[in-house]
mmCIF file of C-alpha atoms and ligand atoms in Angstrom:
data_model
loop_
_atom_site.group_PDB
_atom_site.id
_atom_site.type_symbol
_atom_site.label_atom_id
_atom_site.label_comp_id
_atom_site.label_asym_id
_atom_site.label_seq_id
_atom_site.Cartn_x
_atom_site.Cartn_y
_atom_site.Cartn_z
ATOM 1 C CA MET A 1 253.144 59.727 -12.034
ATOM 2 C CA THR A 2 251.582 60.452 -7.962
ATOM 3 C CA THR A 3 250.410 63.343 -6.722
ATOM 4 C CA SER A 4 248.704 62.921 -3.535
ATOM 5 C CA THR A 5 247.445 66.650 -3.737
ATOM 6 C CA LEU A 6 244.251 65.452 -5.541
ATOM 7 C CA ARG A 7 243.160 63.013 -3.402
ATOM 8 C CA GLY A 8 239.976 63.448 -1.920
ATOM 9 C CA LYS A 9 239.573 66.983 -4.483
ATOM 10 C CA THR A 10 237.111 67.310 -7.481
ATOM 11 C CA ALA A 11 237.035 67.276 -10.552
ATOM 12 C CA LEU A 12 234.849 68.394 -12.903
ATOM 13 C CA VAL A 13 235.046 66.889 -16.787
ATOM 14 C CA THR A 14 232.461 68.631 -19.621
ATOM 15 C CA GLY A 15 232.008 66.151 -22.264
ATOM 16 C CA SER A 16 233.895 62.904 -20.949
ATOM 17 C CA THR A 17 231.175 60.728 -21.584
ATOM 18 C CA SER A 18 234.398 59.797 -25.166
ATOM 19 C CA GLY A 19 237.796 60.044 -26.297
ATOM 20 C CA ILE A 20 240.094 62.737 -25.039
ATOM 21 C CA GLY A 21 237.670 63.716 -22.185
ATOM 22 C CA LEU A 22 236.766 59.964 -20.260
ATOM 23 C CA GLY A 23 240.742 59.470 -20.743
ATOM 24 C CA ILE A 24 241.976 62.570 -18.560
ATOM 25 C CA ALA A 25 239.207 61.862 -15.898
ATOM 26 C CA ARG A 26 240.271 58.130 -15.626
ATOM 27 C CA SER A 27 243.564 59.299 -15.455
ATOM 28 C CA LEU A 28 242.471 62.191 -12.907
ATOM 29 C CA ALA A 29 240.249 59.647 -10.668
ATOM 30 C CA ALA A 30 243.885 57.838 -10.801
ATOM 31 C CA GLU A 31 245.569 60.113 -9.011
ATOM 32 C CA GLY A 32 242.245 60.123 -6.554
ATOM 33 C CA ALA A 33 240.218 62.772 -7.766
ATOM 34 C CA ASN A 34 236.415 62.168 -7.303
ATOM 35 C CA ILE A 35 234.617 62.939 -11.057
ATOM 36 C CA VAL A 36 232.151 65.070 -12.116
ATOM 37 C CA PHE A 37 231.287 63.711 -15.492
ATOM 38 C CA ASN A 38 229.623 65.492 -18.601
ATOM 39 C CA GLY A 39 228.498 64.661 -22.239
ATOM 40 C CA PHE A 40 226.122 63.036 -23.743
ATOM 41 C CA GLY A 41 225.098 58.926 -24.532
ATOM 42 C CA ASP A 42 223.215 56.483 -23.373
ATOM 43 C CA ALA A 43 221.960 56.753 -19.640
ATOM 44 C CA ALA A 44 223.021 53.406 -18.715
ATOM 45 C CA GLU A 45 226.294 53.329 -20.378
ATOM 46 C CA ILE A 46 226.906 56.293 -18.746
ATOM 47 C CA GLU A 47 225.789 54.677 -15.019
ATOM 48 C CA LYS A 48 227.806 52.080 -15.959
ATOM 49 C CA LEU A 49 230.405 53.855 -16.554
ATOM 50 C CA GLN A 50 230.416 55.714 -13.307
ATOM 51 C CA ASN A 51 230.368 53.067 -10.971
ATOM 52 C CA GLU A 52 233.414 51.526 -12.961
ATOM 53 C CA VAL A 53 235.458 54.612 -12.231
ATOM 54 C CA ALA A 54 234.560 54.560 -8.622
ATOM 55 C CA LYS A 55 234.826 51.183 -7.898
ATOM 56 C CA GLU A 56 238.595 51.163 -9.977
ATOM 57 C CA PHE A 57 240.120 53.644 -8.753
ATOM 58 C CA GLY A 58 238.310 54.009 -4.795
ATOM 59 C CA VAL A 59 236.658 57.619 -5.590
ATOM 60 C CA GLN A 60 233.300 59.143 -5.898
ATOM 61 C CA CYS A 61 231.562 59.733 -8.882
ATOM 62 C CA ALA A 62 228.378 62.052 -10.437
ATOM 63 C CA TYR A 63 227.106 63.113 -13.386
ATOM 64 C CA HIS A 64 225.426 66.047 -14.916
ATOM 65 C CA GLY A 65 223.909 66.327 -18.491
ATOM 66 C CA ALA A 66 224.537 69.733 -19.406
ATOM 67 C CA ASP A 67 224.478 70.821 -22.943
ATOM 68 C CA MET A 68 227.434 73.150 -22.702
ATOM 69 C CA SER A 69 225.827 75.604 -25.464
ATOM 70 C CA LYS A 70 223.295 76.232 -23.019
ATOM 71 C CA PRO A 71 224.936 78.652 -19.880
ATOM 72 C CA ALA A 72 221.425 77.597 -17.617
ATOM 73 C CA GLU A 73 222.450 74.280 -18.026
ATOM 74 C CA ILE A 74 226.001 75.045 -17.325
ATOM 75 C CA GLU A 75 224.916 77.197 -14.061
ATOM 76 C CA ASP A 76 222.857 74.743 -13.192
ATOM 77 C CA MET A 77 226.016 72.218 -13.728
ATOM 78 C CA MET A 78 228.296 74.093 -11.295
ATOM 79 C CA ALA A 79 225.597 74.566 -8.489
ATOM 80 C CA TYR A 80 225.034 70.283 -8.877
ATOM 81 C CA ALA A 81 228.396 70.310 -8.205
ATOM 82 C CA ALA A 82 229.086 72.609 -5.269
ATOM 83 C CA ALA A 83 226.320 71.297 -3.880
ATOM 84 C CA ARG A 84 227.556 67.242 -4.364
ATOM 85 C CA PHE A 85 231.096 67.823 -3.893
ATOM 86 C CA GLY A 86 231.447 71.843 -2.076
ATOM 87 C CA GLY A 87 232.705 72.750 -5.642
ATOM 88 C CA VAL A 88 235.032 71.937 -8.251
ATOM 89 C CA ASP A 89 238.923 72.092 -7.312
ATOM 90 C CA VAL A 90 239.926 70.673 -11.140
ATOM 91 C CA LEU A 91 237.789 71.850 -13.897
ATOM 92 C CA VAL A 92 238.486 70.181 -17.582
ATOM 93 C CA ASN A 93 237.112 72.330 -20.161
ATOM 94 C CA ASN A 94 236.791 69.373 -22.547
ATOM 95 C CA ALA A 95 233.411 69.241 -24.820
ATOM 96 C CA GLY A 96 233.926 70.381 -28.075
ATOM 97 C CA ILE A 97 232.576 69.050 -31.815
ATOM 98 C CA GLN A 98 233.380 69.905 -35.350
ATOM 99 C CA HIS A 99 232.217 70.835 -38.682
ATOM 100 C CA VAL A 100 234.182 70.263 -41.938
ATOM 101 C CA ALA A 101 232.747 73.019 -44.352
ATOM 102 C CA ASN A 102 234.886 76.317 -46.380
ATOM 103 C CA VAL A 103 233.631 79.289 -44.711
ATOM 104 C CA GLU A 104 231.108 80.776 -47.728
ATOM 105 C CA GLU A 105 229.324 77.387 -47.206
ATOM 106 C CA PHE A 106 230.126 76.677 -43.284
ATOM 107 C CA PRO A 107 225.933 76.476 -42.260
ATOM 108 C CA VAL A 108 225.515 79.644 -39.360
ATOM 109 C CA GLU A 109 224.950 77.321 -36.870
ATOM 110 C CA LYS A 110 226.907 74.946 -37.249
ATOM 111 C CA TRP A 111 229.010 78.100 -36.222
ATOM 112 C CA ASP A 112 227.119 79.019 -34.038
ATOM 113 C CA ALA A 113 227.100 75.697 -32.142
ATOM 114 C CA ILE A 114 231.183 75.743 -32.220
ATOM 115 C CA LEU A 115 231.977 78.928 -31.129
ATOM 116 C CA ALA A 116 228.801 77.917 -28.146
ATOM 117 C CA ILE A 117 230.228 74.203 -27.120
ATOM 118 C CA ASN A 118 233.873 74.608 -27.554
ATOM 119 C CA LEU A 119 234.531 78.354 -26.250
ATOM 120 C CA THR A 120 232.016 80.283 -24.607
ATOM 121 C CA SER A 121 231.177 77.100 -22.322
ATOM 122 C CA ALA A 122 234.888 77.865 -20.618
ATOM 123 C CA PHE A 123 233.686 81.345 -20.033
ATOM 124 C CA HIS A 124 230.427 79.697 -17.941
ATOM 125 C CA THR A 125 232.665 77.238 -16.535
ATOM 126 C CA SER A 126 235.456 78.548 -15.227
ATOM 127 C CA ARG A 127 233.551 81.914 -14.225
ATOM 128 C CA LEU A 128 231.984 79.791 -12.299
ATOM 129 C CA ALA A 129 234.329 78.102 -10.385
ATOM 130 C CA ILE A 130 236.455 81.073 -9.721
ATOM 131 C CA HIS A 131 235.749 81.961 -6.924
ATOM 132 C CA GLY A 132 235.005 78.618 -5.100
ATOM 133 C CA MET A 133 238.875 77.474 -6.506
ATOM 134 C CA LYS A 134 240.383 81.604 -4.616
ATOM 135 C CA LYS A 135 238.120 80.903 -1.756
ATOM 136 C CA LYS A 136 240.074 77.515 -1.582
ATOM 137 C CA GLY A 137 243.875 78.759 -2.721
ATOM 138 C CA TRP A 138 244.215 75.792 -5.014
ATOM 139 C CA GLY A 139 242.500 75.629 -8.282
ATOM 140 C CA ARG A 140 243.250 73.921 -11.830
ATOM 141 C CA ILE A 141 241.719 75.352 -14.753
ATOM 142 C CA ILE A 142 243.056 72.764 -18.044
ATOM 143 C CA ASN A 143 241.546 74.102 -21.414
ATOM 144 C CA LEU A 144 241.295 70.957 -24.168
ATOM 145 C CA ALA A 145 242.148 73.646 -27.139
ATOM 146 C CA SER A 146 243.930 71.710 -30.121
ATOM 147 C CA THR A 147 246.747 72.752 -32.789
ATOM 148 C CA HIS A 148 244.223 74.604 -33.837
ATOM 149 C CA GLY A 149 244.518 77.096 -31.217
ATOM 150 C CA LEU A 150 247.461 77.611 -32.822
ATOM 151 C CA VAL A 151 247.934 77.097 -36.279
ATOM 152 C CA ALA A 152 245.118 76.369 -38.946
ATOM 153 C CA SER A 153 243.756 74.132 -41.005
ATOM 154 C CA ALA A 154 241.573 74.913 -44.071
ATOM 155 C CA GLY A 155 237.639 73.903 -43.982
ATOM 156 C CA LYS A 156 237.792 74.602 -39.953
ATOM 157 C CA SER A 157 237.221 77.934 -40.308
ATOM 158 C CA ALA A 158 234.803 77.803 -36.714
ATOM 159 C CA TYR A 159 237.115 75.320 -35.472
ATOM 160 C CA VAL A 160 240.387 76.985 -35.744
ATOM 161 C CA ALA A 161 238.618 80.502 -34.093
ATOM 162 C CA ALA A 162 237.158 78.566 -31.161
ATOM 163 C CA LYS A 163 240.635 76.895 -30.341
ATOM 164 C CA HIS A 164 242.622 80.158 -31.051
ATOM 165 C CA GLY A 165 239.759 81.557 -28.853
ATOM 166 C CA LEU A 166 240.792 79.257 -25.867
ATOM 167 C CA VAL A 167 244.434 79.639 -25.862
ATOM 168 C CA GLY A 168 243.297 83.285 -25.536
ATOM 169 C CA LEU A 169 240.639 82.911 -22.862
ATOM 170 C CA THR A 170 243.497 80.463 -21.067
ATOM 171 C CA LYS A 171 246.090 83.408 -20.938
ATOM 172 C CA ALA A 172 243.942 86.351 -19.611
ATOM 173 C CA THR A 173 242.706 83.862 -16.999
ATOM 174 C CA ALA A 174 245.794 82.781 -15.951
ATOM 175 C CA LEU A 175 246.798 86.556 -15.716
ATOM 176 C CA GLU A 176 243.953 87.516 -13.561
ATOM 177 C CA LEU A 177 245.342 84.772 -11.563
ATOM 178 C CA ALA A 178 248.732 84.832 -11.255
ATOM 179 C CA GLN A 179 249.104 85.613 -7.832
ATOM 180 C CA THR A 180 246.627 83.064 -6.427
ATOM 181 C CA GLY A 181 246.869 78.910 -5.966
ATOM 182 C CA VAL A 182 244.611 78.565 -8.802
ATOM 183 C CA THR A 183 246.856 78.383 -12.486
ATOM 184 C CA CYS A 184 245.566 77.787 -15.816
ATOM 185 C CA ASN A 185 246.932 76.338 -18.741
ATOM 186 C CA ALA A 186 246.044 74.737 -22.322
ATOM 187 C CA ILE A 187 246.870 71.282 -23.814
ATOM 188 C CA CYS A 188 246.889 71.111 -27.755
ATOM 189 C CA PRO A 189 246.452 67.978 -28.974
ATOM 190 C CA GLY A 190 247.152 66.973 -32.296
ATOM 191 C CA TRP A 191 245.383 63.863 -34.090
ATOM 192 C CA VAL A 192 244.077 61.355 -31.234
ATOM 193 C CA LEU A 193 241.481 58.765 -32.706
ATOM 194 C CA THR A 194 238.283 59.838 -31.365
ATOM 195 C CA PRO A 195 234.865 60.056 -32.315
ATOM 196 C CA LEU A 196 235.104 63.409 -33.296
ATOM 197 C CA VAL A 197 238.539 62.450 -35.819
ATOM 198 C CA GLN A 198 236.589 59.022 -37.000
ATOM 199 C CA LYS A 199 233.995 61.292 -39.080
ATOM 200 C CA GLN A 200 236.884 62.453 -40.895
ATOM 201 C CA ILE A 201 238.725 59.242 -41.326
ATOM 202 C CA ASP A 202 235.342 58.120 -42.756
ATOM 203 C CA ALA A 203 234.127 61.376 -44.737
ATOM 204 C CA ARG A 204 238.039 60.855 -46.166
ATOM 205 C CA ALA A 205 237.556 56.960 -47.075
ATOM 206 C CA SER A 206 234.363 57.694 -48.812
ATOM 207 C CA GLN A 207 235.719 60.695 -50.693
ATOM 208 C CA GLN A 208 238.894 59.268 -51.619
ATOM 209 C CA GLY A 209 238.029 55.448 -52.247
ATOM 210 C CA ILE A 210 240.220 54.065 -49.773
ATOM 211 C CA SER A 211 239.663 52.147 -47.082
ATOM 212 C CA ASN A 212 239.975 52.934 -43.480
ATOM 213 C CA ASP A 213 243.161 52.079 -42.882
ATOM 214 C CA GLU A 214 244.594 54.110 -46.027
ATOM 215 C CA ALA A 215 242.719 57.203 -44.587
ATOM 216 C CA LYS A 216 244.165 57.161 -41.154
ATOM 217 C CA ARG A 217 247.819 56.485 -42.905
ATOM 218 C CA ALA A 218 246.995 59.206 -44.697
ATOM 219 C CA LEU A 219 244.970 62.033 -42.022
ATOM 220 C CA LEU A 220 248.235 61.308 -40.136
ATOM 221 C CA ALA A 221 250.622 61.766 -42.980
ATOM 222 C CA ASP A 222 249.328 65.357 -43.664
ATOM 223 C CA LYS A 223 250.334 66.372 -40.657
ATOM 224 C CA GLN A 224 251.623 64.573 -37.805
ATOM 225 C CA PRO A 225 254.959 64.251 -37.970
ATOM 226 C CA SER A 226 255.589 61.011 -35.900
ATOM 227 C CA GLY A 227 252.832 59.417 -38.016
ATOM 228 C CA GLU A 228 251.289 57.948 -34.429
ATOM 229 C CA PHE A 229 247.918 59.453 -33.075
ATOM 230 C CA VAL A 230 248.276 60.880 -29.501
ATOM 231 C CA THR A 231 246.336 58.332 -27.079
ATOM 232 C CA PRO A 232 243.936 59.769 -24.355
ATOM 233 C CA GLU A 233 245.848 58.031 -21.986
ATOM 234 C CA GLU A 234 249.353 60.451 -22.725
ATOM 235 C CA LEU A 235 246.562 63.596 -22.488
ATOM 236 C CA GLY A 236 246.098 62.645 -18.891
ATOM 237 C CA GLY A 237 249.296 62.315 -18.375
ATOM 238 C CA LEU A 238 249.914 66.021 -19.018
ATOM 239 C CA ALA A 239 246.618 67.048 -17.299
ATOM 240 C CA VAL A 240 247.828 64.877 -14.018
ATOM 241 C CA PHE A 241 250.815 66.309 -14.026
ATOM 242 C CA LEU A 242 249.743 70.327 -14.472
ATOM 243 C CA CYS A 243 247.640 69.014 -11.526
ATOM 244 C CA SER A 244 250.393 68.995 -9.605
ATOM 245 C CA ASP A 245 252.897 71.000 -6.912
ATOM 246 C CA ALA A 246 255.637 70.790 -9.854
ATOM 247 C CA ALA A 247 253.510 72.508 -12.007
ATOM 248 C CA LYS A 248 252.578 75.321 -10.007
ATOM 249 C CA GLN A 249 254.401 78.080 -11.837
ATOM 250 C CA VAL A 250 252.449 76.584 -15.171
ATOM 251 C CA ARG A 251 250.829 79.895 -15.951
ATOM 252 C CA GLY A 252 249.089 80.702 -19.136
ATOM 253 C CA VAL A 253 250.133 78.282 -21.970
ATOM 254 C CA ALA A 254 249.411 76.134 -24.585
ATOM 255 C CA TRP A 255 250.851 73.141 -24.538
ATOM 256 C CA ASN A 256 251.141 71.250 -27.623
ATOM 257 C CA MET A 257 251.076 66.966 -27.514
ATOM 258 C CA ASP A 258 251.106 66.350 -31.393
ATOM 259 C CA GLY A 259 253.782 63.938 -31.951
ATOM 260 C CA GLY A 260 255.432 67.304 -33.957
ATOM 261 C CA TRP A 261 252.571 69.012 -36.099
ATOM 262 C CA VAL A 262 253.519 72.659 -35.456
ATOM 263 C CA ALA A 263 257.254 71.984 -35.348
ATOM 264 C CA GLN A 264 257.074 72.340 -38.776
HETATM 265 P P1 NAD B 301 234.399 62.919 -28.748
HETATM 266 O O1 NAD B 301 233.480 63.557 -29.479
HETATM 267 O O2 NAD B 301 235.451 61.617 -27.926
HETATM 268 O O3 NAD B 301 234.535 63.575 -27.286
HETATM 269 C C1 NAD B 301 233.292 64.752 -27.411
HETATM 270 C C2 NAD B 301 232.781 64.732 -25.662
HETATM 271 O O4 NAD B 301 232.518 66.062 -25.684
HETATM 272 C C3 NAD B 301 231.356 63.770 -25.832
HETATM 273 O O5 NAD B 301 231.210 63.417 -24.480
HETATM 274 C C4 NAD B 301 230.256 64.484 -26.233
HETATM 275 O O6 NAD B 301 229.101 64.137 -25.220
HETATM 276 C C5 NAD B 301 230.330 65.730 -25.229
HETATM 277 N N1 NAD B 301 229.816 67.098 -26.212
HETATM 278 C C6 NAD B 301 229.674 67.255 -27.484
HETATM 279 N N2 NAD B 301 228.700 68.418 -26.865
HETATM 280 C C7 NAD B 301 228.175 68.880 -26.388
HETATM 281 C C8 NAD B 301 227.671 69.489 -25.604
HETATM 282 N N3 NAD B 301 226.678 70.651 -26.060
HETATM 283 N N4 NAD B 301 227.775 69.408 -23.774
HETATM 284 C C9 NAD B 301 228.204 68.585 -23.660
HETATM 285 N N5 NAD B 301 229.109 67.827 -23.972
HETATM 286 C C10 NAD B 301 229.081 67.536 -25.503
HETATM 287 O O7 NAD B 301 235.655 64.416 -29.312
HETATM 288 P P2 NAD B 301 237.062 64.217 -28.846
HETATM 289 O O8 NAD B 301 238.403 64.066 -29.722
HETATM 290 O O9 NAD B 301 237.336 63.398 -27.299
HETATM 291 O O10 NAD B 301 237.595 66.025 -27.797
HETATM 292 C C11 NAD B 301 237.793 66.409 -27.175
HETATM 293 C C12 NAD B 301 237.911 67.937 -26.632
HETATM 294 O O11 NAD B 301 239.554 67.616 -27.374
HETATM 295 C C13 NAD B 301 236.597 68.469 -28.177
HETATM 296 O O12 NAD B 301 237.418 70.113 -27.614
HETATM 297 C C14 NAD B 301 238.210 68.823 -29.156
HETATM 298 O O13 NAD B 301 238.467 70.183 -29.860
HETATM 299 C C15 NAD B 301 239.503 68.526 -28.796
HETATM 300 N N6 NAD B 301 240.412 67.485 -29.375
HETATM 301 C C16 NAD B 301 240.132 67.151 -30.150
HETATM 302 C C17 NAD B 301 241.334 66.477 -30.780
HETATM 303 C C18 NAD B 301 241.050 65.040 -31.408
HETATM 304 O O14 NAD B 301 242.004 64.816 -32.154
HETATM 305 N N7 NAD B 301 240.410 63.847 -30.861
HETATM 306 C C19 NAD B 301 242.533 67.105 -31.616
HETATM 307 C C20 NAD B 301 242.533 68.264 -30.608
HETATM 308 C C21 NAD B 301 241.766 68.557 -29.981
#
């Protein structure tokens, strides 16, 4: 799909040095958007990534290393994007972490970090981006929730709470902006094979004494009827659609792309 609406616009994608965020950043760049990358990683690798995306798609790329658990750093990142590109037109709240443990054993600092990174950071970036979007009369906020924003799994209390919260934030934001050119929606992926999920596959393989491939198949068989992973490129395609003119009345949805996970 080509959406000329993105040519010359700026997309800030949190957590875009890896996995889904990187896939979405590439898809938006392919449609002409300048990209502000964010996330952790090796400085030289991040520099290379920016140069590659800029060259491949003929867009401008920048990077800010704000830690999404720190409001002051988020404020600095949003000010940087405003100074460098005149604001953020497409905000993709994607940075996220996971920790698996039952409630009674859940480390308090992990709970706090998951809530801060997976939920509260989206409040901070949104509150700082909306004024500029309204002024321009156009904007797109896309929150990367999860099937765990719609249904739960044991062992993932903090993640499930944060992602359900993110779906709630999405709906409230969409309603506040309903009569503007700014939309807010959530994407709810099922399993995507990224470092975040590979850690869970590794844990399963070692706990059950099975191979990496067997652990992958077992993970999918538990939840995802298609038996296949969703890809960052497919999620990028959905993000591009949400940015298109055709999606201007798509407001406040939590759109699952999950191989049938929540249809069960
Ligand atoms: P990933 O581990 O590949 O990437 C996470 C990104 O977030 C990285 O760029 C990392 O550097 C960044 N990040 C982590 N902590 C950060 C912090 N404090 N500040 C700034 N950046 C930080 O993970 P992923 O699977 O691509 O996940 C991306 C998003 O998609 C997350 O919100 C995740 O919950 C969600 N999600 C993933 C899956 C899946 O199956 N992989 C499914 C549903 C939802």
